[in-house]
Tab-separated table of N, CA and C in Angstrom:
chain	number	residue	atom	x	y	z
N	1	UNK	N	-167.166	-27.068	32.935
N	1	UNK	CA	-166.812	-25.831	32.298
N	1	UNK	C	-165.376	-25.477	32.621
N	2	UNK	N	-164.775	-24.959	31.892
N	2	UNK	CA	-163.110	-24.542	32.070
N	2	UNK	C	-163.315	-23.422	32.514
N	3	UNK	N	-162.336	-23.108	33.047
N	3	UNK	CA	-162.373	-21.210	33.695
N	3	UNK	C	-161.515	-20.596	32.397
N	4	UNK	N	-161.863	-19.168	32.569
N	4	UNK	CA	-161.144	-18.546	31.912
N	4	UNK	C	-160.118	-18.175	32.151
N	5	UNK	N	-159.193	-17.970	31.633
N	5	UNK	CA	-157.739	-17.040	32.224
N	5	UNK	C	-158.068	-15.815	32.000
N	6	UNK	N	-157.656	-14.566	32.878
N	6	UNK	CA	-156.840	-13.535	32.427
N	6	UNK	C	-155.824	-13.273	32.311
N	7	UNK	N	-155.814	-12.054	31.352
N	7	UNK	CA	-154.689	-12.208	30.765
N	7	UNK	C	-153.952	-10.988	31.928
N	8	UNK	N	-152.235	-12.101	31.949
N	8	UNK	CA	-151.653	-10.705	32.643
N	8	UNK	C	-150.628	-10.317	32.226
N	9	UNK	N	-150.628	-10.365	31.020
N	9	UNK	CA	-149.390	-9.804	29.810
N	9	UNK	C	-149.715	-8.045	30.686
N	10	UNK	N	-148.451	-7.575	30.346
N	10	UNK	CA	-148.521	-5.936	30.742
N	10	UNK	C	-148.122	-4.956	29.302
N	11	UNK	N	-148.452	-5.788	28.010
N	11	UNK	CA	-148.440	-5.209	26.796
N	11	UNK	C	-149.119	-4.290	26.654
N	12	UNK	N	-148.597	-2.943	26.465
N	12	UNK	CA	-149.637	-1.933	25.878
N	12	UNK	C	-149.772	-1.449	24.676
N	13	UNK	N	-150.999	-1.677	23.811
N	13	UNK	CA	-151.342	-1.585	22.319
N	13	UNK	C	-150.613	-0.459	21.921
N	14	UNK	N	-150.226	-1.090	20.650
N	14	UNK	CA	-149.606	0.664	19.900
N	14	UNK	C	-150.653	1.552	19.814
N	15	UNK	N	-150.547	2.654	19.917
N	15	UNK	CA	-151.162	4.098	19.832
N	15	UNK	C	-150.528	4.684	18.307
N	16	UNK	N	-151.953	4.394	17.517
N	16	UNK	CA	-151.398	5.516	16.310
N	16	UNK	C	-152.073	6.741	16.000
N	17	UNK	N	-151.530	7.459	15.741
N	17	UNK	CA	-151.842	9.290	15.601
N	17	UNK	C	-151.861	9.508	14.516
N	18	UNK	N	-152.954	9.123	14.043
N	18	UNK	CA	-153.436	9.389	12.237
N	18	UNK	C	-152.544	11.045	12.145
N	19	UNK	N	-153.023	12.165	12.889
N	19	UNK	CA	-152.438	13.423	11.991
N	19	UNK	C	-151.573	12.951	12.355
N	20	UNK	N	-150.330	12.619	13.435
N	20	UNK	CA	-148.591	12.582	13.233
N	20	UNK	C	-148.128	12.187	12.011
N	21	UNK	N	-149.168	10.866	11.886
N	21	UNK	CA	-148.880	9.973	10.175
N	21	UNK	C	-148.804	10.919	9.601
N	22	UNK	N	-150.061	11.873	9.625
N	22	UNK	CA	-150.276	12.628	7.884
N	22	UNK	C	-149.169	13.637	8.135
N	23	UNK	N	-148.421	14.136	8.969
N	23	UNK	CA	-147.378	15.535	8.903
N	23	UNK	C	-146.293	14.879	8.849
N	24	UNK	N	-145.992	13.498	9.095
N	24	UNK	CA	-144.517	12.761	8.769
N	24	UNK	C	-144.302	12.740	7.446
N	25	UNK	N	-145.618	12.041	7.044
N	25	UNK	CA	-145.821	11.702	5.665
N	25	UNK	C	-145.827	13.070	4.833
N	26	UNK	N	-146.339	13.949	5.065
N	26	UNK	CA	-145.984	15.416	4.512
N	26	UNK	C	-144.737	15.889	4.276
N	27	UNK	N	-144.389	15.734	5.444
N	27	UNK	CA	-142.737	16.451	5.776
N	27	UNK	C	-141.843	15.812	5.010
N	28	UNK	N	-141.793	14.020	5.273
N	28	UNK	CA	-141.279	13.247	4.215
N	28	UNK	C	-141.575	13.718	2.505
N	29	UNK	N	-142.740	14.048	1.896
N	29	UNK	CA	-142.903	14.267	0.465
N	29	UNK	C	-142.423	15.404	0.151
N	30	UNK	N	-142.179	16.526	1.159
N	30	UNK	CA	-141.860	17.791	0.769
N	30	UNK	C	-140.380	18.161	0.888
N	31	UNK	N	-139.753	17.138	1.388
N	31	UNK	CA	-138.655	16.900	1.926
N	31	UNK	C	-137.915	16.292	0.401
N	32	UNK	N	-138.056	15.416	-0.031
N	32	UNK	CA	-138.070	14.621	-1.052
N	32	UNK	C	-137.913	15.015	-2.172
N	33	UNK	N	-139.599	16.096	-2.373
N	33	UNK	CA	-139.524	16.602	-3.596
N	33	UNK	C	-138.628	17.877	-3.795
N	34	UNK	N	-138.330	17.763	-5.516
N	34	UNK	CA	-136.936	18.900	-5.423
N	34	UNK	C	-137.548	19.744	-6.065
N	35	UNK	N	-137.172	21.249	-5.228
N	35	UNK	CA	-138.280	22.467	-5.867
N	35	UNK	C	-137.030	23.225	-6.535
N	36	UNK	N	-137.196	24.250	-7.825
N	36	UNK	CA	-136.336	24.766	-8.649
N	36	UNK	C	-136.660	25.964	-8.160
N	37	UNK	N	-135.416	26.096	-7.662
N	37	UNK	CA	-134.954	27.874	-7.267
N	37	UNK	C	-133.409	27.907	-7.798
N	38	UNK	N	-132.774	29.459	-7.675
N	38	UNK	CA	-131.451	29.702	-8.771
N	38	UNK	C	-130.657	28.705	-8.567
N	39	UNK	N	-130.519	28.137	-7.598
N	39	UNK	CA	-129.260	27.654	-7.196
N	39	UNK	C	-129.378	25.639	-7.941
N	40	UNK	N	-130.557	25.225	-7.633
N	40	UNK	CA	-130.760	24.070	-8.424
N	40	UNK	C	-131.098	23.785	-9.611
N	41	UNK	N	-131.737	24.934	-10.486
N	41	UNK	CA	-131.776	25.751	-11.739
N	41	UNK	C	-130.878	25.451	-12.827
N	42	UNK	N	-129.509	25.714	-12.380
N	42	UNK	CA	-127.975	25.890	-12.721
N	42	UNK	C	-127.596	24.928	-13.101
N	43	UNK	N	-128.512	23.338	-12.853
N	43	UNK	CA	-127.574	22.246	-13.053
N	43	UNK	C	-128.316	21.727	-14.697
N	44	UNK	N	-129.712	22.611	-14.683
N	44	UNK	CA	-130.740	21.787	-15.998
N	44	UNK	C	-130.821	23.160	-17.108
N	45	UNK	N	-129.937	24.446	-16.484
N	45	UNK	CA	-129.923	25.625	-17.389
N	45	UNK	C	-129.806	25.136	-19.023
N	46	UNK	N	-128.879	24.548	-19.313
N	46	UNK	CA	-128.364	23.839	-20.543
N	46	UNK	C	-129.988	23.325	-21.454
N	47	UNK	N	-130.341	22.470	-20.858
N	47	UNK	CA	-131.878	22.447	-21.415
N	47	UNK	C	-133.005	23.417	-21.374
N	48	UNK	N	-133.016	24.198	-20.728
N	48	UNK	CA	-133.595	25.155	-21.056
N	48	UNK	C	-133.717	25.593	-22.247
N	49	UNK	N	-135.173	26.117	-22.958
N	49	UNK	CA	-134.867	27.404	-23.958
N	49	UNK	C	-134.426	28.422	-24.271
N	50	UNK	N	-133.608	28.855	-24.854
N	50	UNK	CA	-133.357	29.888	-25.455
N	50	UNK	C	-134.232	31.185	-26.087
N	51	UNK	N	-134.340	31.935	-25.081
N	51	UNK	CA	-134.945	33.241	-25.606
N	51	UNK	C	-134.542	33.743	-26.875
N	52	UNK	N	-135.616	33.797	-27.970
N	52	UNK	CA	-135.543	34.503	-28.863
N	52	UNK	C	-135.465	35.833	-28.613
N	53	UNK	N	-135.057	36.743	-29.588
N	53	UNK	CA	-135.293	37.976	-29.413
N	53	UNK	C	-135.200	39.093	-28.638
N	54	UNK	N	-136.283	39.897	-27.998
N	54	UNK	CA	-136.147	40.538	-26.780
N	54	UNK	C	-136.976	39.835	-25.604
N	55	UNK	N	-136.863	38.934	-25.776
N	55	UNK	CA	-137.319	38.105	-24.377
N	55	UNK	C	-136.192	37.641	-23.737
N	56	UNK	N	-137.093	37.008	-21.894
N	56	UNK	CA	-136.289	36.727	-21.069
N	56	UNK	C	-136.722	35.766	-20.528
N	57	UNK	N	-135.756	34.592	-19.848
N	57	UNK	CA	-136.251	33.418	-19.731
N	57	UNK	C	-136.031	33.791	-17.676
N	58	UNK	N	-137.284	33.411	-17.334
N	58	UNK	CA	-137.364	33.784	-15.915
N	58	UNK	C	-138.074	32.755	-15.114
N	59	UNK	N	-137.481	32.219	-13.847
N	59	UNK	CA	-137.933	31.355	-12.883
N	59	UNK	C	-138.816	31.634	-11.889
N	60	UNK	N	-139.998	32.050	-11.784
N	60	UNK	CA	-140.565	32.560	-10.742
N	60	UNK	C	-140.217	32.002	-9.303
N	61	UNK	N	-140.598	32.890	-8.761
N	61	UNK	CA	-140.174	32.848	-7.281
N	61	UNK	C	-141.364	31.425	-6.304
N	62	UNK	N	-140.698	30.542	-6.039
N	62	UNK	CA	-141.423	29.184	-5.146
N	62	UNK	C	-141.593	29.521	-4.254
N	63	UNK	N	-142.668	30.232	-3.452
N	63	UNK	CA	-142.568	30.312	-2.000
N	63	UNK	C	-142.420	28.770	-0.888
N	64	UNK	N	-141.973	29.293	0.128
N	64	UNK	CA	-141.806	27.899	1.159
N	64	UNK	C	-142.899	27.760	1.266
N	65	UNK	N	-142.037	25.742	1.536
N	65	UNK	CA	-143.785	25.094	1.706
N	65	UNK	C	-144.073	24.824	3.037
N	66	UNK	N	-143.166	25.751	3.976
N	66	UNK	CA	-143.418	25.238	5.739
N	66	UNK	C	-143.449	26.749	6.243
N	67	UNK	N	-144.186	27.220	6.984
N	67	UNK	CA	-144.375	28.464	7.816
N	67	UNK	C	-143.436	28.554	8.608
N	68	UNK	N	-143.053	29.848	9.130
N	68	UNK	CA	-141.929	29.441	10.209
N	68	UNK	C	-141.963	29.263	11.377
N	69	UNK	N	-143.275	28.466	11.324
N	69	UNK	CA	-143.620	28.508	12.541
N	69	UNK	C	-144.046	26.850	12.483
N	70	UNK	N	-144.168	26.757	11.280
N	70	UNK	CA	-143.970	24.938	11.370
N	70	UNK	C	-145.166	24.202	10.583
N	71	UNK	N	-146.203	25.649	9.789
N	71	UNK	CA	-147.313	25.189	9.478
N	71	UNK	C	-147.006	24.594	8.019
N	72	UNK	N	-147.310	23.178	7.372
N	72	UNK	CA	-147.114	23.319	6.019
N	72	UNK	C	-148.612	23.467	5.441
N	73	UNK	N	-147.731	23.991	4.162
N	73	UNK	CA	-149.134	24.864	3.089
N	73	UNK	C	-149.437	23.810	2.309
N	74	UNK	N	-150.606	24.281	2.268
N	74	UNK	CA	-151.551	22.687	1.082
N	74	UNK	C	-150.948	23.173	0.170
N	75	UNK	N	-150.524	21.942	-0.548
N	75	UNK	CA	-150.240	21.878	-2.648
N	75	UNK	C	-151.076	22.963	-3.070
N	76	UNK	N	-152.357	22.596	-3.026
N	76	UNK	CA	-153.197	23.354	-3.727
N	76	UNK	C	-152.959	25.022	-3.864
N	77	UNK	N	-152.800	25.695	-2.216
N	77	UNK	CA	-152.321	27.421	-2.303
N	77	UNK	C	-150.929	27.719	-2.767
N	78	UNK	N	-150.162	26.651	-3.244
N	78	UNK	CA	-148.787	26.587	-3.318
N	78	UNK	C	-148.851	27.046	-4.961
N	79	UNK	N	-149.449	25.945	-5.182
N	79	UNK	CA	-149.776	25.975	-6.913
N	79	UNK	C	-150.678	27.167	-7.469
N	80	UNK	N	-151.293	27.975	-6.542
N	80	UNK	CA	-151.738	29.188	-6.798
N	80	UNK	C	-150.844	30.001	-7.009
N	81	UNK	N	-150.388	29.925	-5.987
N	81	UNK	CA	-148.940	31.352	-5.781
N	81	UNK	C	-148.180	31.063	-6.735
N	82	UNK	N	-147.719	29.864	-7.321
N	82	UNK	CA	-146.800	30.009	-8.077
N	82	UNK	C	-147.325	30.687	-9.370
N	83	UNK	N	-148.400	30.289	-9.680
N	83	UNK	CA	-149.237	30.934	-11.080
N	83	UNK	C	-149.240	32.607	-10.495
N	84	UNK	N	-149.746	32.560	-10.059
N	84	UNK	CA	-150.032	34.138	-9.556
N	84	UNK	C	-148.506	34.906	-9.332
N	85	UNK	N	-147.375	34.277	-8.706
N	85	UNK	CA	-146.286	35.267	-8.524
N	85	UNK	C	-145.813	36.200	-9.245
N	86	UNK	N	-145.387	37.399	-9.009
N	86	UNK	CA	-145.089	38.652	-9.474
N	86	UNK	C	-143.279	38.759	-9.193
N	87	UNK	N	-142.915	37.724	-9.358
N	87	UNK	CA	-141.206	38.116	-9.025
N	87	UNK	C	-140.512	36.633	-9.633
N	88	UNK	N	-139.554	36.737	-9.823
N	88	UNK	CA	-138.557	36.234	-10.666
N	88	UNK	C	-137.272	36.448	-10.937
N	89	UNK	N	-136.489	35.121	-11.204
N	89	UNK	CA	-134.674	35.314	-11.183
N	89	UNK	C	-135.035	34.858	-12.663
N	90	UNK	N	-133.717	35.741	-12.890
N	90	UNK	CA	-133.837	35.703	-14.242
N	90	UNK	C	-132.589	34.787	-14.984
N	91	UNK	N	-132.927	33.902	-16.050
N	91	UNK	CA	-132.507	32.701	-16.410
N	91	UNK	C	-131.299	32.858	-17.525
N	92	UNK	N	-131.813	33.695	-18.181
N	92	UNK	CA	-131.160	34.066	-19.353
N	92	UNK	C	-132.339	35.413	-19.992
N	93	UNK	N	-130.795	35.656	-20.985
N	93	UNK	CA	-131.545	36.946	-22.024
N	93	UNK	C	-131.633	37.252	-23.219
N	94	UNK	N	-132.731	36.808	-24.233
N	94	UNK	CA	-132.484	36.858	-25.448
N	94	UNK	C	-130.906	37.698	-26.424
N	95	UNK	N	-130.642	37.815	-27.167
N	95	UNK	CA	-130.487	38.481	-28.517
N	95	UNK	C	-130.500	40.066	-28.440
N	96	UNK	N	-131.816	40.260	-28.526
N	96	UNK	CA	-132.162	41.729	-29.002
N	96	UNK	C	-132.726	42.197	-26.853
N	97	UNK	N	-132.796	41.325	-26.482
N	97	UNK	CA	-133.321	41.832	-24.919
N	97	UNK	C	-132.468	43.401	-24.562
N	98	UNK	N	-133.180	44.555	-24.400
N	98	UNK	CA	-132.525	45.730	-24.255
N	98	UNK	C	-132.005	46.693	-24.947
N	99	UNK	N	-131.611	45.914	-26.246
N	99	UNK	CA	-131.155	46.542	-27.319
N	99	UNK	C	-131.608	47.990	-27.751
N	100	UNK	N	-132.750	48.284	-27.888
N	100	UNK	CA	-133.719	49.137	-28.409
N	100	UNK	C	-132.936	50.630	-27.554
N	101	UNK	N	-131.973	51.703	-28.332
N	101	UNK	CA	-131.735	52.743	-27.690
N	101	UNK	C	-132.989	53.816	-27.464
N	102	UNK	N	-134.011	53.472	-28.286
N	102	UNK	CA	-134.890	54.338	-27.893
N	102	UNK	C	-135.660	54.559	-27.183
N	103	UNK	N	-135.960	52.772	-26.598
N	103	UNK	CA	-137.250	52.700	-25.683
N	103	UNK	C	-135.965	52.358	-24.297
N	104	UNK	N	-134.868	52.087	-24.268
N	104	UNK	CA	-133.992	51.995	-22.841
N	104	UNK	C	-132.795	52.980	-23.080
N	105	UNK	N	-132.916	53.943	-23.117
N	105	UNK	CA	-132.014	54.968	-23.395
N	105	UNK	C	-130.763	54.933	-22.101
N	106	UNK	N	-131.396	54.688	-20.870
N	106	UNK	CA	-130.299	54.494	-19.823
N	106	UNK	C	-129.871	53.084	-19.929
N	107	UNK	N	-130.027	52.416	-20.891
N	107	UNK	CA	-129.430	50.540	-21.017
N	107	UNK	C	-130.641	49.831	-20.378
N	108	UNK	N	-130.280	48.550	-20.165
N	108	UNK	CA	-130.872	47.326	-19.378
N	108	UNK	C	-131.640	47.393	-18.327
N	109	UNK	N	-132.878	47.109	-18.149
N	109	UNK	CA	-133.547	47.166	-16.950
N	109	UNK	C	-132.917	46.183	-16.030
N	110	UNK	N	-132.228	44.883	-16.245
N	110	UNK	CA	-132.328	44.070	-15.230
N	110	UNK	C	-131.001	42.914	-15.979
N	111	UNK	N	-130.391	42.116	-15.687
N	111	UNK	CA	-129.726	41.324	-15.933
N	111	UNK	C	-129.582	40.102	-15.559
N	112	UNK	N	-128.854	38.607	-16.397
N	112	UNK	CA	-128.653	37.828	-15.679
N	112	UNK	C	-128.567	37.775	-13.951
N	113	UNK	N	-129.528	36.954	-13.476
N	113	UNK	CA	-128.832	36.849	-11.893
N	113	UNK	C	-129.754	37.560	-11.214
N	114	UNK	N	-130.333	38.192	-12.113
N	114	UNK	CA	-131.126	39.243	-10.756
N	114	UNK	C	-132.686	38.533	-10.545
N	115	UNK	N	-133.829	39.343	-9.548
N	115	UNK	CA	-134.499	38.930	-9.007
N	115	UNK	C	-135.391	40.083	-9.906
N	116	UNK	N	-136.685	40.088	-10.007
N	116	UNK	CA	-137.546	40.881	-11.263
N	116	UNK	C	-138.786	41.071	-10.483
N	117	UNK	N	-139.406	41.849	-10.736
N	117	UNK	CA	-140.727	41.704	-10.404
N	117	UNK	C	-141.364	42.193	-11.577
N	118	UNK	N	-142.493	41.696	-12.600
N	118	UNK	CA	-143.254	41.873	-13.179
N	118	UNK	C	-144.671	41.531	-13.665
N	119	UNK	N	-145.904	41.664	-14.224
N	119	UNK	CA	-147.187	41.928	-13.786
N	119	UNK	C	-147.876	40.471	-13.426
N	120	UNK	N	-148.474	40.241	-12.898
N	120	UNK	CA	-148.612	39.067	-11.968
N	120	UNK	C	-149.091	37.445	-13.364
N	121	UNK	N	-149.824	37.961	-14.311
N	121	UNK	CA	-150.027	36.646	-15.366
N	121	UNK	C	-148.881	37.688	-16.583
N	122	UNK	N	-147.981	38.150	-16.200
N	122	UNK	CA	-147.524	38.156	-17.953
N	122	UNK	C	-146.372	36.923	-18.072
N	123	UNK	N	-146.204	37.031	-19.579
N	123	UNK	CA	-145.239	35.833	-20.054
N	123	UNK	C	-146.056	34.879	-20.155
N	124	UNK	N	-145.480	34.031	-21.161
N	124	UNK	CA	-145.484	32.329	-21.345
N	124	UNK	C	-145.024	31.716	-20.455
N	125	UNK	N	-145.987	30.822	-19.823
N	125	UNK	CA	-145.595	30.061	-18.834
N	125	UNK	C	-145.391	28.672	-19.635
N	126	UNK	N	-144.161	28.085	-19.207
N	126	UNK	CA	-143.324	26.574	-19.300
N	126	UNK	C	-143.524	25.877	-18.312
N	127	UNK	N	-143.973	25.019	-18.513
N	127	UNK	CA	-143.947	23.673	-17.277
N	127	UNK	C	-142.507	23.042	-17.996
N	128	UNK	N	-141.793	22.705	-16.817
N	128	UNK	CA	-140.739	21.964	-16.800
N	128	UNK	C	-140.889	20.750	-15.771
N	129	UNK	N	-139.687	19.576	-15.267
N	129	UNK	CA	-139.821	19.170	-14.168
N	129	UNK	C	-139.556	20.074	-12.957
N	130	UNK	N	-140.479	19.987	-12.121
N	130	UNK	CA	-139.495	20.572	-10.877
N	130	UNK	C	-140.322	22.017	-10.735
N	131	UNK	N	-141.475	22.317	-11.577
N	131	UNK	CA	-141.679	23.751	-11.861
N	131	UNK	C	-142.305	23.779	-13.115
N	132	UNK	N	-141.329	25.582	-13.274
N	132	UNK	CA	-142.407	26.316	-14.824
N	132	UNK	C	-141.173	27.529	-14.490
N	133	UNK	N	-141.340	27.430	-15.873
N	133	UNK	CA	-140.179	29.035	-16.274
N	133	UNK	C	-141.152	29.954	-17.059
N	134	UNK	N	-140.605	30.885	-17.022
N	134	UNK	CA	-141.639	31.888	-18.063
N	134	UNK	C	-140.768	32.368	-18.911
N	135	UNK	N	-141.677	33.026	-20.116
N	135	UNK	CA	-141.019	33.824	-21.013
N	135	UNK	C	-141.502	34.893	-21.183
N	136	UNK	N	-140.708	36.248	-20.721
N	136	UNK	CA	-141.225	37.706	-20.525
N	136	UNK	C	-140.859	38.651	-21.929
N	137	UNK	N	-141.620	39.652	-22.510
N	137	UNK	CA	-140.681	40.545	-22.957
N	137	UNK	C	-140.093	41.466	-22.342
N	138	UNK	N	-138.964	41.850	-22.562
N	138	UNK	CA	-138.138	42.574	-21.682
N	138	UNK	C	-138.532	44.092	-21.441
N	139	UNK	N	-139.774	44.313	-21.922
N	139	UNK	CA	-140.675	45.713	-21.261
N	139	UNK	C	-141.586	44.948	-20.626
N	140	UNK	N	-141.775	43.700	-20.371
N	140	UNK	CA	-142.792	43.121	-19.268
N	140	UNK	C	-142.128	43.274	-17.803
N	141	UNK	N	-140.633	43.715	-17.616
N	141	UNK	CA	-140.306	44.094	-16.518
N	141	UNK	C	-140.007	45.141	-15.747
N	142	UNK	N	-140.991	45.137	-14.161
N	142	UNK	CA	-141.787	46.253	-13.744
N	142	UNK	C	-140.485	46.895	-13.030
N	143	UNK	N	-139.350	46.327	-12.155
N	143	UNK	CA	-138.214	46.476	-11.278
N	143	UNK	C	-137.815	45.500	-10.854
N	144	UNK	N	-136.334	45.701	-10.120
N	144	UNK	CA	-135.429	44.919	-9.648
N	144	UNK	C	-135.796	44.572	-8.396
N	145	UNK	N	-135.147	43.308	-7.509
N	145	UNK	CA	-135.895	43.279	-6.357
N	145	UNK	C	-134.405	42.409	-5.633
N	146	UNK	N	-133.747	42.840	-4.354
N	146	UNK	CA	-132.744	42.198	-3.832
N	146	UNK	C	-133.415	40.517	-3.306
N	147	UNK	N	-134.306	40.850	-2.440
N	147	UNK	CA	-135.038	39.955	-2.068
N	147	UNK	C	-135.975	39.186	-2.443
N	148	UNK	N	-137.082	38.388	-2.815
N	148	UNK	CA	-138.017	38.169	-3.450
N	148	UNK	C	-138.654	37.999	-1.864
N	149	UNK	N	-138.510	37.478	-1.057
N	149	UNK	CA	-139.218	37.066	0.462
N	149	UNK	C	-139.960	38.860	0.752
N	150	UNK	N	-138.998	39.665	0.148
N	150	UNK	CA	-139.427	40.717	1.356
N	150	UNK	C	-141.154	41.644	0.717
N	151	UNK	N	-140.858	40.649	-0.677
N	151	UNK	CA	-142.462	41.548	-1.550
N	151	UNK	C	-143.509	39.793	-0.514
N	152	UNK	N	-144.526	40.779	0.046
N	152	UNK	CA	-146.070	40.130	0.779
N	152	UNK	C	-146.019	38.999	-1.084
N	153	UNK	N	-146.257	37.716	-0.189
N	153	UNK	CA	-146.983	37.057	-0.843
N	153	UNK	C	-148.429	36.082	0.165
N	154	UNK	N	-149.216	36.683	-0.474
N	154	UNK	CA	-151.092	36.556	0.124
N	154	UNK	C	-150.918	34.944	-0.149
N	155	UNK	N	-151.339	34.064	0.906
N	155	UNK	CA	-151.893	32.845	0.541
N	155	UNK	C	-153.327	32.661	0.876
């Protein structure tokens, strides 16, 4: 009979951390993917539609997809909020948007550039890449908003 050897390699097996995988791999896809807020908006404005009329072409507000505390949010409550959001930068402005001296007697509720808040499903929603724009009528907007972070959004 032969003897056996042991072995006296001092190799120690890799250690893998399935969740590290899954939050690299997270961090990596979310990292990656490009989310449309004003500032990246600006470069695909040109394709955009054109508001007829008294409508307004508006970007709802993307909430972050990392807590600040480091938690990331499932796709799934992400893609809620975005359907559900009540606030918006506004893209452009029809034609007739405001026009009406009778029903805006003090002018314009809101203008290019600004941040909107109005009723949580109104407008035509657009899927684009990157997102969804809406199309409001310009009495679908409730007020102005400096911030969009500082209105509670429930996940």
């Amino acid at each position: 009979m032969e003897k056996e050897q042991l072995s006296t390699s001092t190799e120690i097996p890799k250690h893998k951390n399935a969740l590290e995988e899954k939050y690299q791999t997270a961090t990596k896809l979310t990292e990656d993917k490009k989310v449309l807020d004003p500032e990246t908006i600006k470069e695909q404005e040109d394709q955009l539609p054109e508001p007829s009329g008294w409508r307004l072409l508006v970007l709802p507000f993307t909430p972050k997809e990392k807590t600040k505390g480091g938690i990331i949010i499932a796709q799934e409550s992400l893609e809620k909020l975005r359907i559900a959001t009540n606030c918006g930068y506004v893209i452009k402005l029809g034609p007739l948007a405001y026009h009406d001296k009778e029903k805006y007697p003090t002018g314009p509720w809101c203008k290019k550039g600004q941040w909107v808040i109005f009723a949580r499903y109104a407008g035509s929603r657009l899927p684009i890449e990157g997102g969804e724009v809406r199309l409001l009528n310009d009495d679908e907007v409730l007020g102005t908003i400096d911030n969009p972070e500082s209105v509670l959004h429930n996940i």
